[in-house]
Amino acid sequence: MPKITIDGTEIEASEGRTILQALDDAGLLMNGVDIPHYCWHPKLAVDGSCRLCQVEVEGIPKLQIACDTPVQDGMVVHTANDRVKAAREGVMELLLINHPLDCPICDQAGECKLQDYAYDYGVKASRSKEPRRALKKNVDLGPTIVFDQERCILCRRCVRFCREIPKTGELAVFNRGDYSVIETFPGTPLDNDYSMNVADICPVGALTTKDFRFKIRVWFLEEVAGICTGCSNGCNIHLGVANNKVYRYVPRRNDAVNDTWICDAGRMSYREIGAPDRLRECMVRDESGRLAPTGLDRAIEVAAGRLRRLIASKGAGVIAGLASAHATNEDLFTFRRFLSALGSETSGVAVVRGKADDLLIKEEKAPNGAGAREIGFGDARTVVDRISSGGIDALITLGHDALHESLLGSEKPLADLDTVIVLDTHASELQRVAHVIVPVRHAAEKLGTFVNVARRVQRVVPAVESAWETYADGEVLAKLGAALGLEGFDGSYDARQVARDLAAANPAFVGIDLDSVGDTGRLLAGSAASGAER
Amino acid sequence: MLETPYVTNYLTEHFGEEDYPTIEGYERVGGYRAARKALTEMSPDEVIELVKIAGLQGRGGAGFSTGMKWSFMPKDTDRPKYLVCNADESEPGSFKDRILLERGSHQMLEGILIAAWATGASTTFIYIRGEYAYPADQMERAIGEAYAKGYLGENVMGTGFRHDVRVTRGAGAYICGEETGLLESLEGKKGQPRKKPPFPAQYGAFGMPTTVNNVETFSHVPHIVEKGANWFRSFGTEKSPGTTVFGVSGHVVRPGLYELPLGTMLSEIVFEHAGGVPGGRKVKGVIPGGMSMSILPAGQLDVPMANEFLHERKTMLGTGGIIVMDETTCMVRVASVISYFFRDESCGQCTQCREGTGWINKIVDRIERGAGEEEDLEVLLDVAGKMEGQTICAFADAAAWPIQGLLRHFSDDFAEHVRQRKCPFAESFEL
Ligand SMILES: Cc1cc2nc3c(=O)[nH]c(=O)nc-3n(C[C@H](O)[C@H](O)[C@H](O)COP(=O)(O)O)c2cc1C
Ligand code: SF4
Ligand code: SF4
Ligand code: SF4
Ligand code: FES
């Protein structure tokens, strides 16, 4: 392995990596060793055009661009001497001569690399007396993105992204020289399943998402590490939180899961958190047949009463459990224990399937199908079949995915059941047939883990508190278990403890707890190690 | 009337003969003997060695050793290898390749054939600038004749060697003359130079090993093969052997082409061959090698036209396109024209080039309009300095050098514009 010396510090690099890649691999880039860069992006082809990343390599007369210079054993690199600084300042000055003085009204302010580098790499007052380029503002590039041509520094990250990642190639540089502008090809708007990533990788405020722009200044946002729940890929994200509200999801780099990308659908799924159809209070069906709001204790009492009555008359075999692939492993393990202690013999996990691609988007439209199966939930079809054959009188369902046309099709097959207990985040047709409804937390509101399609256990932490009373599914089930006097249930629920219990009970989860998974996750035991497990 | 250079030498001596552009005419004066000799009597390595010893330097502007360049082509490879003939000739002040294509089409084809044998190339792409319609027609005709005679195609001259030649037309972009910009354009993409490495010899046209040479470079090759390295070295200087076709334009009595040995004095070309400035006016400055090279003031024309001497005066031979300007010329106006050209032709990838060419052009125009300030001159030099040696291709250097040269030798013109707050030259045309 080649060793290189950067500003006096020796680092070990892998063969064939460039200087920037070697620093990135070592976690040092812009985190110990500052080599400012615009066009280079760790997940896109090298462009070598912004010329900002120039460094001095001993033995080579001209400055070299760090993004395209392969490391060689014994290479000595200087990133901060006067020559390098002068070159950098030169590039910065040239980039700024045509850049509008938009910062006060620019939505990128606060996370703008032009602003940051201009500040860090000392550009004095502009010497340019010439009029700046006047170009198009507010260009509608497609359904998701707005473009400000004047702010663009032509790093071409967006162009390469469209060509290399979704491979849709909607964007290109038109014209030449300082008349160059980014545009879409006529008749081909920027419209693909990953389009909004261009706003993340645009180093300036040229590309912004219609959804997020002008919502809030980014410096007010706290970025909380979490997981997208849109599909079983479990893309790593940052939830942008302020005032106890999630304003956006942006990708969080995890080379083993989603590199630096997320899909548009996943990104927009943050809106589920504060959606108007969130369930806000417990409800029980009264004698008149109407759902009436109530407190958790009463809801548990009613649910327990109904279940107890059924067990007494028909035995626990008529009770079925439908797990949700949106629930955490801790919720599901509690459910699993609950159903076993109860003596229920019928259970499964409902998963909605949809379109997949070969990039990130997976077929299962929930984050934890793999976890549910690992914990012992089979196919929800078993449950659906037993309901339609009349063998079931009571159903405890987490979520409402079973309503999907591939399973129940609607709430109607449940209409004749004696008891339907629903733990859910959002309203659904289940309300028509439910006897007890308990509002539960969204993944952004609780602590727990999911297992993604590649058997990686990943953690979510509470990024916001729900504005109304909600509970973790596990917490509700723990209380219900206690109300029923089930063995091993004392009514308490602690996700950390449940995770430890799960690890003790299920060999696949050996060594995994809510701390050891960290922010980037860990593979279940017995999984083929992935390349990024370093 | 047939166009021939005013002064001819081995490259152009037959250009006045009516049938010389045809294969019959060319063969009558000994054409294709050199190719036959190379293909039947010499190994590829021997050809490369010969061209190296002869010291042929590329005539496309950079002056790189042709034999060396050929030797970079990989030998043991299953991939097809290509040659590219750079006939994009877009450097303002250069018009030598045009006549070499029109009148010397077979001479160049023969050079290509020898180069193909030396490098093992299977196909040559002749990339001709879009505006060169007639030269392109002439090349197509010559290629047709060569195929018909069996000098191109599956079995060249019965030797079993296969070589194909195709003409590709550019669309009129200067940057498509830069060899990797050319390759992109050849592949049907936007003409934007590639990062190097990898160099074309590793990753060239369509990703295959490729050598790019200029029209004139190929044209010298048959003569070297036929008459030998020593003969070739009898022309020119020790370091810069051979002749070249100088193109003289601007304020001279006889603008046109002159085939002269490298090392001929610039003053001799301007005053004796081209007849000096008309109307008894004096020379003010001369650009020696195409617009991207630094200008020389009237007092520095006693310089041999070869890189080893021109370097000492901070300029280069370039394409040998000599542009003469007399004492009525406003050098700020010259800077304006030059900087406009480079602003317009920059491909726009690199920050320094994209932004620098535009900024320089805007400053120069402002000075010419009489709105310049003293500190602008400093900024001009500084920006030009920042463009040098820091970009993907040499275009940015080519844009910076002429500005640096004008400021080096004619800073008085600039200062006078600033002082008088207008252009002091009566004859300077309107902006
Ligand atoms: C901006 C720019 C424009 C160029 N234009 C031409 C051209 O029109 N014709 C040419 O032969 N070489 C041109 N060159 C030089 C080529 O890049 C290349 O060096 C040359 O074709 C190699 O051939 P040679 O070794 O035979 O000179 C240009 C270079 C630059 C940087
Ligand atoms: S829009 Fe943004 S990402 Fe695209 S080229 Fe311009 S600055 Fe770069
Ligand atoms: S691919 Fe799946 S996990 Fe990733 S962002 Fe999209 S929906 Fe979310
Ligand atoms: S130097 Fe200029 S012409 Fe050459 S690649 Fe860079 S921007 Fe394009
Ligand atoms: S980051 Fe290296 S040239 Fe742009």
XYZ file of C-alpha atoms in Angstrom, chain A residues 88 108 158 162 196 198 210 222 313 331 362 367 385 392 435:
15
model
C -6.843 28.654 -4.905
C -28.301 27.873 -0.065
C -25.549 17.816 -11.736
C -27.996 12.618 -14.314
C -33.715 15.947 -6.139
C -28.934 17.385 -7.729
C -39.274 23.215 -4.930
C -30.634 20.279 13.488
C -65.025 -18.671 25.035
C -41.673 -3.473 18.484
C -36.499 -1.850 -3.525
C -38.081 -0.540 6.033
C -56.423 -16.978 4.335
C -60.275 -16.002 13.147
C -62.836 -1.688 17.948
